[in-house]
XYZ file of N, CA and C in Angstrom:
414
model
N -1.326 140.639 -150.266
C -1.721 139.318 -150.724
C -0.524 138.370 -150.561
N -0.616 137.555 -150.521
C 0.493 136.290 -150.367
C 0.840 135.747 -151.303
N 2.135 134.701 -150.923
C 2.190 134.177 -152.380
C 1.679 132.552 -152.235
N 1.709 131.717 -153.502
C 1.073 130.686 -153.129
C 2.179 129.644 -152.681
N 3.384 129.686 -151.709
C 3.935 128.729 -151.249
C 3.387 129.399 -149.733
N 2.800 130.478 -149.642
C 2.594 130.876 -148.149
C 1.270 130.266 -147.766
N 0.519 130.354 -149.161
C -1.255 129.761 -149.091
C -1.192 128.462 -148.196
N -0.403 127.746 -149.450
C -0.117 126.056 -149.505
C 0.443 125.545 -148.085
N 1.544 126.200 -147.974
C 1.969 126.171 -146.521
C 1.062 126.217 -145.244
N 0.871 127.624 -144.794
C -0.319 127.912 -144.200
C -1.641 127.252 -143.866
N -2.114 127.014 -145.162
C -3.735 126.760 -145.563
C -4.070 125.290 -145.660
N -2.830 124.090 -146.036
C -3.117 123.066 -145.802
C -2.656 122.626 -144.627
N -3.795 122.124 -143.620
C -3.872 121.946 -142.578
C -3.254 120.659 -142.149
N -3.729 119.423 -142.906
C -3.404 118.142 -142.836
C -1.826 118.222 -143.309
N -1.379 119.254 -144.219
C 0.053 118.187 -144.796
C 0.764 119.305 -143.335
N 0.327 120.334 -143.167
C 1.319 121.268 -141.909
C 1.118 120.432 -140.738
N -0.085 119.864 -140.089
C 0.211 118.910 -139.295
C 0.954 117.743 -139.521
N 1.119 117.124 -140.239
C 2.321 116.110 -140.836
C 3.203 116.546 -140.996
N 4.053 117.762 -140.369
C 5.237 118.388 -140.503
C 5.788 118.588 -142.214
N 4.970 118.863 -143.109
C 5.304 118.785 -144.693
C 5.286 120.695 -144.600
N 6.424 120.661 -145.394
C 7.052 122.079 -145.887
C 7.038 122.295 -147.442
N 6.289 122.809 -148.067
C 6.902 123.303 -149.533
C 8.550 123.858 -149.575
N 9.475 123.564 -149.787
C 10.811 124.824 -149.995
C 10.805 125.570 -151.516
N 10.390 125.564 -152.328
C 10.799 125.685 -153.661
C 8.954 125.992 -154.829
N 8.745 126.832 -155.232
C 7.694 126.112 -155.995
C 8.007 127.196 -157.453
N 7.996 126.315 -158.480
C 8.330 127.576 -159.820
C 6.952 127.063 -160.474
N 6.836 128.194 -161.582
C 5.798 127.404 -162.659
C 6.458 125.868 -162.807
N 5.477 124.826 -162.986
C 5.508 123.347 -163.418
C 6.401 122.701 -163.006
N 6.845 123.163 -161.344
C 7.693 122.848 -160.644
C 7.995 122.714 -158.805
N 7.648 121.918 -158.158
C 7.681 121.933 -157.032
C 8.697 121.212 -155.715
N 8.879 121.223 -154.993
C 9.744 120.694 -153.992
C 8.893 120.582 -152.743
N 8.828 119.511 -151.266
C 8.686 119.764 -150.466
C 9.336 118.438 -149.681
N 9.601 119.318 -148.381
C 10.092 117.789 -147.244
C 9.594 117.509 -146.429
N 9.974 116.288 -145.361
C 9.339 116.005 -144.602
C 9.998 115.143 -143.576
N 10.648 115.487 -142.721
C 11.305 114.287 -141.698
C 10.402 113.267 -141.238
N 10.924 112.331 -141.494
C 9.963 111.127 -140.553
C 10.362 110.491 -139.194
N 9.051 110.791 -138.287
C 9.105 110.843 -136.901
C 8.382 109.673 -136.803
N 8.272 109.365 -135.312
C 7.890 108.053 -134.730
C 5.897 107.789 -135.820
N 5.287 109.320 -135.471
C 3.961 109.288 -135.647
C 3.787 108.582 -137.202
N 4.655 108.723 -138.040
C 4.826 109.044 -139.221
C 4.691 106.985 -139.714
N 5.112 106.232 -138.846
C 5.359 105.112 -138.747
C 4.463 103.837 -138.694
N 4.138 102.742 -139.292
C 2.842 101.934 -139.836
C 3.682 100.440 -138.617
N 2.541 99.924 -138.467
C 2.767 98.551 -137.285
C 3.953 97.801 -138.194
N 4.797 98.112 -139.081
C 5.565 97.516 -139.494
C 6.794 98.030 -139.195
N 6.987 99.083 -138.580
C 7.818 100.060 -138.461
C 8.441 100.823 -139.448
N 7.540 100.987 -140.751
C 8.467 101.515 -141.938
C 7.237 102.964 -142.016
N 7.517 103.540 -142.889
C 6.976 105.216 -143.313
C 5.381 105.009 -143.502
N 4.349 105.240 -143.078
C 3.002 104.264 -143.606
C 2.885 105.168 -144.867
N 1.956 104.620 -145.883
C 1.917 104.901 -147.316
C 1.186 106.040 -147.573
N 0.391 106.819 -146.372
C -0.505 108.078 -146.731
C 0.616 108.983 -146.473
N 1.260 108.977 -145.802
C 2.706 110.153 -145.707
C 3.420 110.152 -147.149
N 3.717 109.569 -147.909
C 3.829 109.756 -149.378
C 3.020 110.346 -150.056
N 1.776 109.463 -150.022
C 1.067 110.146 -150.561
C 0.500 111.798 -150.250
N 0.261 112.137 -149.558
C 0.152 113.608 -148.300
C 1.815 114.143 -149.415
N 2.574 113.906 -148.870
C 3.788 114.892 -149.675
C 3.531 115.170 -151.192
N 3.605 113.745 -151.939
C 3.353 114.042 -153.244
C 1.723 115.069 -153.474
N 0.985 114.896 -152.784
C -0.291 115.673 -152.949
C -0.059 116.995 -153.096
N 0.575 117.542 -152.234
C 1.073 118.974 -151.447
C 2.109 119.861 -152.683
N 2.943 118.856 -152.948
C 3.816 119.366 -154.503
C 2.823 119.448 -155.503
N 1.848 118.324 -155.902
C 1.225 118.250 -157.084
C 0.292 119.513 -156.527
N -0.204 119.542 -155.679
C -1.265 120.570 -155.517
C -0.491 122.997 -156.225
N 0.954 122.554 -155.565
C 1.716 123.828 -155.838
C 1.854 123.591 -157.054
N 2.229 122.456 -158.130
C 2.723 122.697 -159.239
C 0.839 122.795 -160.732
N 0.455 122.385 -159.988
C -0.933 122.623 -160.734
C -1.566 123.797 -160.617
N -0.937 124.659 -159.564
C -1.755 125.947 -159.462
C -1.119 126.736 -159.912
N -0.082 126.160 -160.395
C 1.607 127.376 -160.061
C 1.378 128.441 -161.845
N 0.254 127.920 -162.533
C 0.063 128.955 -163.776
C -1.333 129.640 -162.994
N -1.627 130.226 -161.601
C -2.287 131.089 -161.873
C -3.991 130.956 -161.747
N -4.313 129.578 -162.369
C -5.850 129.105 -161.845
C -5.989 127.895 -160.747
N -7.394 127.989 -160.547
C -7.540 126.844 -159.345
C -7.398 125.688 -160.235
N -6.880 124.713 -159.558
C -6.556 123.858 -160.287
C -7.031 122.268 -159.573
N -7.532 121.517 -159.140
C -7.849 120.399 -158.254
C -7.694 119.140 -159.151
N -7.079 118.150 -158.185
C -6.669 116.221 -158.588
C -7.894 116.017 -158.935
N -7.710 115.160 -160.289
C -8.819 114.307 -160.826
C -8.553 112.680 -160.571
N -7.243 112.694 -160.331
C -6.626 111.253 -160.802
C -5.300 111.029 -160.308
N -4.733 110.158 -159.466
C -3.662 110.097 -158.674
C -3.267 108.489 -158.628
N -1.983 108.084 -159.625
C -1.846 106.475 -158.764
C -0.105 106.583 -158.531
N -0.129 105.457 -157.305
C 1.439 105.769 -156.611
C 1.722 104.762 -156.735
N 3.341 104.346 -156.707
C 4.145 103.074 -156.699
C 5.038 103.347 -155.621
N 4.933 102.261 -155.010
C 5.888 102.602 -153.420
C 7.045 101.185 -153.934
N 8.344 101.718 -153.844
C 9.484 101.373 -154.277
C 10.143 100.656 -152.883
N 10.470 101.547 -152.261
C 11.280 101.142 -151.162
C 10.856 102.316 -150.008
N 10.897 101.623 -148.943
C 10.530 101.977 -147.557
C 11.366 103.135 -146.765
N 10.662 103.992 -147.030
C 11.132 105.311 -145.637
C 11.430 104.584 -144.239
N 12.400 104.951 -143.191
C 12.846 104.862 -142.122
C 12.513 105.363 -140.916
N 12.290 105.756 -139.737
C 12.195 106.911 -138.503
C 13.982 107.742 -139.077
N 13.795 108.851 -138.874
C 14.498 109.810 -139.195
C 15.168 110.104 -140.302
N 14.530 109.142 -141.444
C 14.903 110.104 -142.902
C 14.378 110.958 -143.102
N 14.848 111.958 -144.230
C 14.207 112.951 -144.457
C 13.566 112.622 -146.215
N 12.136 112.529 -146.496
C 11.809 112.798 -147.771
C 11.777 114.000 -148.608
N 12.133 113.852 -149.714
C 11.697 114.646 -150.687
C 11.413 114.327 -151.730
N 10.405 115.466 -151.722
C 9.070 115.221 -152.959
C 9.732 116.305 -154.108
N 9.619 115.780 -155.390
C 9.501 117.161 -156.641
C 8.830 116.215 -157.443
N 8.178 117.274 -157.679
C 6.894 116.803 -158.575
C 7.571 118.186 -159.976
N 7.124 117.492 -161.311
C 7.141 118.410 -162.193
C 6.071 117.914 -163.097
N 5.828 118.733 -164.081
C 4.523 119.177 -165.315
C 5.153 118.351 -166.371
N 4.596 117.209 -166.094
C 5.280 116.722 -167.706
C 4.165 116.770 -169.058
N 2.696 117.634 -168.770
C 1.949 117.784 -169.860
C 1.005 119.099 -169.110
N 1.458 120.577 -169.456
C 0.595 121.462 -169.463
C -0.649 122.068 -170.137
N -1.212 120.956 -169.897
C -2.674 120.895 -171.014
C -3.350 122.276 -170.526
N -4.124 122.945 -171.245
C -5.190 124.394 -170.517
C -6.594 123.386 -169.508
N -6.845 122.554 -169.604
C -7.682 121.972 -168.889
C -7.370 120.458 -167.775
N -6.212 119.929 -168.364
C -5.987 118.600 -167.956
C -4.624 118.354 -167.330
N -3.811 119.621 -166.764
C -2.579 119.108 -166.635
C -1.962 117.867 -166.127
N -0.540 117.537 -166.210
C -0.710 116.065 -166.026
C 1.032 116.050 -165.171
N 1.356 115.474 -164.269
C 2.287 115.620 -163.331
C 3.063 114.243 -162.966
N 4.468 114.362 -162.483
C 5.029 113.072 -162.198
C 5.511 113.840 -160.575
N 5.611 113.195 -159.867
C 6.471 113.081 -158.468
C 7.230 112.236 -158.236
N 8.377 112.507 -158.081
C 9.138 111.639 -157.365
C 9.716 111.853 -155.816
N 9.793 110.731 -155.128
C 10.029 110.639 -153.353
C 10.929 110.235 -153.172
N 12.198 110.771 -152.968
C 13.522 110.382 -152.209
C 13.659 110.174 -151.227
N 14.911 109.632 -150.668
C 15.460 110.365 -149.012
C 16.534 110.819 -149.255
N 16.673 111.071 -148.135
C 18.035 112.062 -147.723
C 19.620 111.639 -148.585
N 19.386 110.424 -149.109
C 21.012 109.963 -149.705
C 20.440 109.929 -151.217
N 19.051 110.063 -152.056
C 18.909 110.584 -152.995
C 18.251 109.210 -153.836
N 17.783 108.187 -152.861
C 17.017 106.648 -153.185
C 15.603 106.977 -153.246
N 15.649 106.405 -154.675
C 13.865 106.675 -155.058
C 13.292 105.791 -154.388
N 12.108 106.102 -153.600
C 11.329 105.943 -152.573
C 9.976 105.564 -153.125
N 9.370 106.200 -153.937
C 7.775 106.105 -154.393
C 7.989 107.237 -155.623
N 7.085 106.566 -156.748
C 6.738 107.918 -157.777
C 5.169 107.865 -157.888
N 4.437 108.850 -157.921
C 3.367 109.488 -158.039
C 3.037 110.021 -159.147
N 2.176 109.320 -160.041
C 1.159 110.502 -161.235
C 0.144 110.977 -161.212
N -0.384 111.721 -161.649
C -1.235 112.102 -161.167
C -1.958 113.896 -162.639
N -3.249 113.780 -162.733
C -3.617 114.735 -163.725
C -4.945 115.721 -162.785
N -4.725 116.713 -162.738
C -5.780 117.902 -162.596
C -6.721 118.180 -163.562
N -7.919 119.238 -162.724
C -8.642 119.386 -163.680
C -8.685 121.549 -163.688
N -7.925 122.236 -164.534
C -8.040 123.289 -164.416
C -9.218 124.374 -164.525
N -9.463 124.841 -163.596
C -10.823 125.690 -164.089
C -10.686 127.041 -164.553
N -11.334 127.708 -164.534
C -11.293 129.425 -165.352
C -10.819 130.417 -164.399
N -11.342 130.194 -163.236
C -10.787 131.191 -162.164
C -9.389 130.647 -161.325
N -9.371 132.057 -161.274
C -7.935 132.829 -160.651
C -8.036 131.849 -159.151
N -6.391 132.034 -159.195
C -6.516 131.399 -157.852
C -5.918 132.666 -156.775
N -5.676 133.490 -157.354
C -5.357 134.791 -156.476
C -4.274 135.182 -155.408
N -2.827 134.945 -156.268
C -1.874 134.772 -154.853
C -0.939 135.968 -156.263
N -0.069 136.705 -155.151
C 1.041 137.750 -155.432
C 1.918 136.703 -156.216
N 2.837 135.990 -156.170
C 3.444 135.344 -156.617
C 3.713 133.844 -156.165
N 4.597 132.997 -156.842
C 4.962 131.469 -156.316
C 5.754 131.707 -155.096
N 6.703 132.103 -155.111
C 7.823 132.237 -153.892
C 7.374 133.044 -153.305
């Protein structure tokens, strides 16, 4: 069986085509990056706003599952701060700032590479009863 940074990795299709990597995922805790390439880029020439969003999704999605049940977004709103570049690198960590048994509730934050908040993301799940079935997080 796998673990669920191999699922997440693997299994989401859209954030692996967007070159998005999980590195890190603990209980109520996640990491992932993402270099930004030409594709990655909006007629303005800055990061377009679904590539944030797509990263922060991808963390919130590992850190909502990361106790064990399926867990799926009910509710997601983003604040875009300042503008990604062609060849920064983002990073996403998202953490559990309310582990409810039904409602967990999550913050993300989006850097780059020199450690400038970029966009923060909140966002609450809705946990269900079943297993989500992975060997471990890492």
């Amino acid at each position: 069986m796998a673990t669920l940074k191999e699922i997440l990795n693997n299994g989401d299709h859209f954030a692996q085509s967007n070159g998005i990597q999980l590195s890190e995922i603990r209980e109520g805790y996640a990491r992932a990056e993402l270099k930004v390439e030409e594709r990655h880029l909006n007629a303005a020439g800055v990061c377009q706003g679904g590539v944030y969003f797509t990263l922060a999704d991808l963390t919130f999605a590992a850190v909502t599952n990361s106790h064990g049940f399926i867990s799926v977004g009910v509710q997601n709103s983003i604040t875009y701060l300042k503008s990604a570049r062609l060849g920064d690198t983002l990073i996403a960590q998202t953490e559990e700032t309310c582990n409810h048994h039904r409602l967990p509730f999550c913050e993300t934050r989006i850097t780059n590479q020199h450690g400038d908040l970029l966009c923060v993301v909140t966002g609450s799940a809705y946990r269900k009863k079943d297993s989500f079935g992975y060997d471990a997080l890492q």
